[in-house]
Amino acid sequence: MTQPLLNLSGKIEPSLVDIIEKVDNCATRFKIPYLVVGAFARDLVLHHGYGAPAQRATKDIDFALQVPTWGTFEILKKELITYGFTETKTAHRLIASNNWPIDIVPFGGIADKNTNIQWPPSGDTEMNVLGFQEAFENANNVRLSGEPRVEVLVASPVGMMLLKLISWTDRTADKRKKDAIDIAYVLTTYETIPAISSQLYDDQGLMAHYGWDKTLAGAHQLGITTKTIAESNTAKTIFKLLNNQNTKLQVETLISEMGGRNTHQYPRNEALINAFKAGVEG
């Protein structure tokens, strides 16, 4: 279910709004549903939308495109080039006229039964798009500009959590640490959302369970909501990670990487993950 409108008119750099507007125009022309994901989505919703502290600066904008075939994806990519975007050697990356990179990642009918996509022509490059459908169906509607009107779907915090957990389990060690830090950020800031804050104060039992630690109670509530929206395969992947049943990675590794270089944060991050896990499994 799409979340209520977040009005960010006047808060976002106009050149970045222009990039998103161009992608929106192209996607709308070919009736391709999409949403903004990644660190830019994090900043839009949690920082600009709900006033959470700013996180590390992002240097690109990620779009997830719901397409049935690679042909549809290529049509959109060619249309974006006519709008002034430049191709790169990376199939899913384009450069805007102001030198900002954008990543366009397809999901939906284009994925195989294991929710993987294989990039043509060789199919050697594979990407897991598990969780993208749930993120799309539970996105925030965000207004970036009133005139001209620019409104787009942006991954909600619960959608971000799904995507970041899946991404962390799927990426190499040198790339997944940013995901871990973002997971910590979402867990820590979820309670800043007014509706969540009100819900927590209404649920005296949950707050009391965590010694009136609103952040831990928020992490627990995020786990509950994550369980609610996750489809079967997504839920299984998250359950395996949280219960050390992932064949490659341990949850302790995630907790450690959530702190970046700050090893003193481990106990707090462990408490956040345990609260989230309790919500998922409750």
Short mmCIF file of N, CA and C in Angstrom, two decimals, residues 3 36-37 41-42 45-46 135-136 138-141 153-162:
data_model
loop_
_atom_site.label_atom_id
_atom_site.label_comp_id
_atom_site.label_asym_id
_atom_site.label_seq_id
_atom_site.Cartn_x
_atom_site.Cartn_y
_atom_site.Cartn_z
N GLN A 3 2.27 4.84 0.67
CA GLN A 3 2.19 5.66 1.87
C GLN A 3 1.69 7.07 1.53
N VAL A 36 12.18 5.48 -6.78
CA VAL A 36 13.53 5.88 -6.41
C VAL A 36 13.95 5.03 -5.22
N VAL A 37 15.16 4.47 -5.28
CA VAL A 37 15.67 3.62 -4.21
C VAL A 37 17.06 4.11 -3.81
N ALA A 41 16.96 7.88 -1.91
CA ALA A 41 15.64 7.65 -1.31
C ALA A 41 15.72 7.82 0.20
N ARG A 42 16.76 7.29 0.79
CA ARG A 42 16.99 7.44 2.24
C ARG A 42 16.97 8.91 2.65
N VAL A 45 13.33 10.69 2.17
CA VAL A 45 12.27 10.34 3.11
C VAL A 45 12.67 10.64 4.56
N LEU A 46 13.79 10.09 5.00
CA LEU A 46 14.13 10.19 6.42
C LEU A 46 14.73 11.54 6.79
N ALA A 135 8.97 -3.26 -2.07
CA ALA A 135 9.34 -1.85 -1.90
C ALA A 135 8.47 -0.96 -2.79
N PHE A 136 8.18 -1.43 -4.00
CA PHE A 136 7.34 -0.67 -4.92
C PHE A 136 5.92 -0.55 -4.38
N ASN A 138 4.86 -0.58 -1.42
CA ASN A 138 4.75 0.11 -0.14
C ASN A 138 5.57 1.40 -0.12
N ALA A 139 5.69 2.02 -1.29
CA ALA A 139 6.52 3.22 -1.43
C ALA A 139 5.82 4.47 -0.89
N ASN A 140 6.64 5.49 -0.62
CA ASN A 140 6.13 6.81 -0.29
C ASN A 140 5.88 7.59 -1.57
N ASN A 141 4.79 8.33 -1.61
CA ASN A 141 4.53 9.27 -2.70
C ASN A 141 5.16 10.60 -2.29
N LEU A 153 7.31 8.00 -6.77
CA LEU A 153 7.33 6.99 -5.71
C LEU A 153 8.77 6.81 -5.22
N VAL A 154 8.92 6.80 -3.91
CA VAL A 154 10.24 6.65 -3.29
C VAL A 154 10.15 5.55 -2.24
N ALA A 155 11.14 4.70 -2.19
CA ALA A 155 11.13 3.60 -1.22
C ALA A 155 10.90 4.13 0.19
N SER A 156 9.96 3.53 0.90
CA SER A 156 9.69 3.89 2.29
C SER A 156 10.78 3.28 3.18
N PRO A 157 10.88 3.70 4.44
CA PRO A 157 11.89 3.10 5.31
C PRO A 157 11.81 1.58 5.42
N VAL A 158 10.59 1.03 5.46
CA VAL A 158 10.48 -0.43 5.53
C VAL A 158 10.93 -1.06 4.22
N GLY A 159 10.63 -0.40 3.09
CA GLY A 159 11.12 -0.89 1.81
C GLY A 159 12.63 -0.81 1.72
N MET A 160 13.19 0.29 2.23
CA MET A 160 14.65 0.43 2.27
C MET A 160 15.27 -0.70 3.08
N MET A 161 14.65 -1.02 4.21
CA MET A 161 15.20 -2.06 5.08
C MET A 161 15.24 -3.40 4.36
N LEU A 162 14.16 -3.73 3.67
CA LEU A 162 14.14 -4.97 2.89
C LEU A 162 15.27 -4.99 1.88
#
